[in-house]
Tab-separated table of C-alpha atoms in Angstrom:
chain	number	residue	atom	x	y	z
A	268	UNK	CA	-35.618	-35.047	-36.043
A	269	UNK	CA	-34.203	-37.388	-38.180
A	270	UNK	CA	-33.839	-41.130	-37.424
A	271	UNK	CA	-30.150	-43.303	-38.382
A	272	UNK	CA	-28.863	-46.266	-37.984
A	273	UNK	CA	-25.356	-47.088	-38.109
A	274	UNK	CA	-22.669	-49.983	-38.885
A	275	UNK	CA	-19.606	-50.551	-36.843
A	276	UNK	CA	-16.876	-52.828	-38.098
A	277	UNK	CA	-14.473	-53.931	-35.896
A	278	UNK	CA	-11.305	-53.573	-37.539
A	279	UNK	CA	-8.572	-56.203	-37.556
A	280	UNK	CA	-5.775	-52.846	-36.511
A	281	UNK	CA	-8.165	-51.847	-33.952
A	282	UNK	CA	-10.854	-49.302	-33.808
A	283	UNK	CA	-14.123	-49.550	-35.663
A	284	UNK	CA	-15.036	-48.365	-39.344
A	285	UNK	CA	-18.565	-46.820	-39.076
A	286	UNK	CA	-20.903	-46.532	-42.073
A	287	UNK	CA	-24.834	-45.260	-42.659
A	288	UNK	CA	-26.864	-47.322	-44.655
A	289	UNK	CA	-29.349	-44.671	-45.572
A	290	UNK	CA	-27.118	-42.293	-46.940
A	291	UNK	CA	-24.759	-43.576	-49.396
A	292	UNK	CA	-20.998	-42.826	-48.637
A	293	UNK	CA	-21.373	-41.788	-45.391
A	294	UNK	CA	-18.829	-43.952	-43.704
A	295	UNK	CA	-16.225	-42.777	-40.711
A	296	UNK	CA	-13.762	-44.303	-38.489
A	297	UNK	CA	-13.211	-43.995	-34.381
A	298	UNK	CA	-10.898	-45.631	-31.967
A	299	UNK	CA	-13.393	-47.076	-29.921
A	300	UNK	CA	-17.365	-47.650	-30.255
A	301	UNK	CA	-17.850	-44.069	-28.136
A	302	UNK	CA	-15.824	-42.174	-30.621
A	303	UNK	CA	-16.872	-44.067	-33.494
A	304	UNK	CA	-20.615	-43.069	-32.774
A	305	UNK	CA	-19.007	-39.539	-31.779
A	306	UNK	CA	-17.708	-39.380	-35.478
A	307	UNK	CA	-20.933	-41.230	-36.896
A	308	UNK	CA	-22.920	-38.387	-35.333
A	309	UNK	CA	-20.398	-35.641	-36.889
A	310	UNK	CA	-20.512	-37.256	-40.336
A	311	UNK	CA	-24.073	-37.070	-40.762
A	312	UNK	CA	-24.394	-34.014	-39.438
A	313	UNK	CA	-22.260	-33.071	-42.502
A	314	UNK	CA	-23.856	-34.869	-45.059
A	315	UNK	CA	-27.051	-33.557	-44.051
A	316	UNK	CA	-26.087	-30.304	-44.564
A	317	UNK	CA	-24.460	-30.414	-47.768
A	318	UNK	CA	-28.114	-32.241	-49.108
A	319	UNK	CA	-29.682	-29.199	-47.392
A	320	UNK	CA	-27.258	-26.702	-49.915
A	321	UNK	CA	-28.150	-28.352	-52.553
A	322	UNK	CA	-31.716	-28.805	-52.225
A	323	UNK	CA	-31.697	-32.834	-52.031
A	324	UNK	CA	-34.043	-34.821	-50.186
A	325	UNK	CA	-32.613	-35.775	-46.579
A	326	UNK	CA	-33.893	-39.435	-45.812
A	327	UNK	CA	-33.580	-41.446	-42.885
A	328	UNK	CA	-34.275	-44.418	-41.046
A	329	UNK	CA	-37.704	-43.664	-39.105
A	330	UNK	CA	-39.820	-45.798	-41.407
A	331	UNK	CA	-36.929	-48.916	-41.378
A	332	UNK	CA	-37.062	-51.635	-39.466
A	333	UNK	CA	-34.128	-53.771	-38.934
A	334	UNK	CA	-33.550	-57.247	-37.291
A	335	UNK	CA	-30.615	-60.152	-37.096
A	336	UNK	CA	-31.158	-63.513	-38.249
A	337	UNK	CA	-28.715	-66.186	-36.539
A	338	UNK	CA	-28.786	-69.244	-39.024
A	339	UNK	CA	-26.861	-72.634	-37.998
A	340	UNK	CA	-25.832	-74.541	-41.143
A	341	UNK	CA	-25.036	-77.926	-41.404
């Protein structure tokens, strides 16, 4: 089992632009959050198997932690 996060961008047309940090390139597109997970899960389902042909290393996320700062400037 291997462990992802993902980015969704809320795009200024509509729909959301979805990327994976931990594997470089690995960025899709859906029409709404549900199908832009849909297609996150379908892209790295792809890119994991094309590592897996060619004999790469498959990393993931299960040893990242990740957290949001809020900062108020003045």
């Amino acid at each position: 089992m291997y462990t992802y996060k993902i980015r969704l961008y809320k795009e200024a047309e509509g729909g959301f632009t979805v990327s994976v940090p931990a594997l470089p390139g690995c960025i899709t597109y859906g029409e709404d959050v549900d199908d832009a997970i849909a297609m996150a899960k379908e892209a790295i389902e792809l890119y994991i198997e094309e590592l897996k042909e060619r004999g790469e290393a498959i990393p993931d996320d299960s040893n990242t932690l990740e957290y949001s700062l809020n900062l108020e400037l003045t």
